[in-house]
Amino acid sequence: MRSTWTDSRLDEFKNSVDSRLGELGQRVDRLSERVDKIQHTMVHGFIAIMIGMMTGFLGLAGVLITKL
């Protein structure tokens, strides 16, 4: 059985698809914001770890230099 699509049904379908795509776009935008926040947090964590490591290495170097 073949179904026919009238112009009004096609317009309704188009509007439905457009609204669903708009909702999808909003979800993607929200996810993008969350990923940006996670990346920001990761960069801060990396910097903190590097500062801690450098402090430890410099402290160890200072101990070794003063004991030699």
GROMACS .gro file of C-alpha atoms in nm:
model
   68
    1MET     CA    1   0.000   0.000   0.000
    2ARG     CA    2   0.136   0.337  -0.098
    3SER     CA    3   0.078   0.637   0.123
    4THR     CA    4   0.067   0.986  -0.017
    5TRP     CA    5   0.203   1.294   0.149
    6THR     CA    6   0.013   1.615   0.098
    7ASP     CA    7   0.184   1.951   0.108
    8SER     CA    8   0.042   2.022   0.454
    9ARG     CA    9   0.173   1.689   0.588
   10LEU     CA   10   0.517   1.760   0.442
   11ASP     CA   11   0.513   2.106   0.603
   12GLU     CA   12   0.419   1.954   0.938
   13PHE     CA   13   0.696   1.698   0.901
   14LYS     CA   14   0.948   1.968   0.814
   15ASN     CA   15   0.846   2.176   1.116
   16SER     CA   16   0.871   1.870   1.338
   17VAL     CA   17   1.219   1.788   1.209
   18ASP     CA   18   1.329   2.151   1.247
   19SER     CA   19   1.212   2.166   1.609
   20ARG     CA   20   1.382   1.834   1.693
   21LEU     CA   21   1.705   1.953   1.532
   22GLY     CA   22   1.680   2.274   1.735
   23GLU     CA   23   1.649   2.071   2.054
   24LEU     CA   24   1.947   1.860   1.951
   25GLY     CA   25   2.149   2.175   1.886
   26GLN     CA   26   2.072   2.301   2.237
   27ARG     CA   27   2.181   1.970   2.388
   28VAL     CA   28   2.507   1.978   2.193
   29ASP     CA   29   2.570   2.335   2.309
   30ARG     CA   30   2.518   2.231   2.673
   31LEU     CA   31   2.752   1.934   2.631
   32SER     CA   32   3.009   2.157   2.468
   33GLU     CA   33   2.999   2.392   2.768
   34ARG     CA   34   3.046   2.096   3.004
   35VAL     CA   35   3.345   1.967   2.806
   36ASP     CA   36   3.500   2.316   2.813
   37LYS     CA   37   3.462   2.326   3.193
   38ILE     CA   38   3.617   1.981   3.227
   39GLN     CA   39   3.912   2.083   3.008
   40HIS     CA   40   3.958   2.397   3.217
   41THR     CA   41   3.965   2.189   3.536
   42MET     CA   42   4.210   1.943   3.382
   43VAL     CA   43   4.449   2.222   3.284
   44HIS     CA   44   4.441   2.362   3.639
   45GLY     CA   45   4.504   2.016   3.782
   46PHE     CA   46   4.795   1.959   3.545
   47ILE     CA   47   4.952   2.291   3.644
   48ALA     CA   48   4.908   2.209   4.014
   49ILE     CA   49   5.071   1.868   3.969
   50MET     CA   50   5.362   2.018   3.776
   51ILE     CA   51   5.418   2.282   4.044
   52GLY     CA   52   5.416   2.012   4.311
   53MET     CA   53   5.664   1.800   4.118
   54MET     CA   54   5.896   2.092   4.055
   55THR     CA   55   5.883   2.189   4.422
   56GLY     CA   56   5.970   1.833   4.521
   57PHE     CA   57   6.258   1.810   4.274
   58LEU     CA   58   6.398   2.146   4.379
   59GLY     CA   59   6.368   2.048   4.745
   60LEU     CA   60   6.546   1.720   4.679
   61ALA     CA   61   6.815   1.900   4.482
   62GLY     CA   62   6.858   2.149   4.768
   63VAL     CA   63   6.898   1.865   5.019
   64LEU     CA   64   7.151   1.688   4.799
   65ILE     CA   65   7.351   2.004   4.737
   66THR     CA   66   7.372   2.096   5.105
   67LYS     CA   67   7.474   1.742   5.207
   68LEU     CA   68   7.758   1.716   4.953
   0.00000   0.00000   0.00000
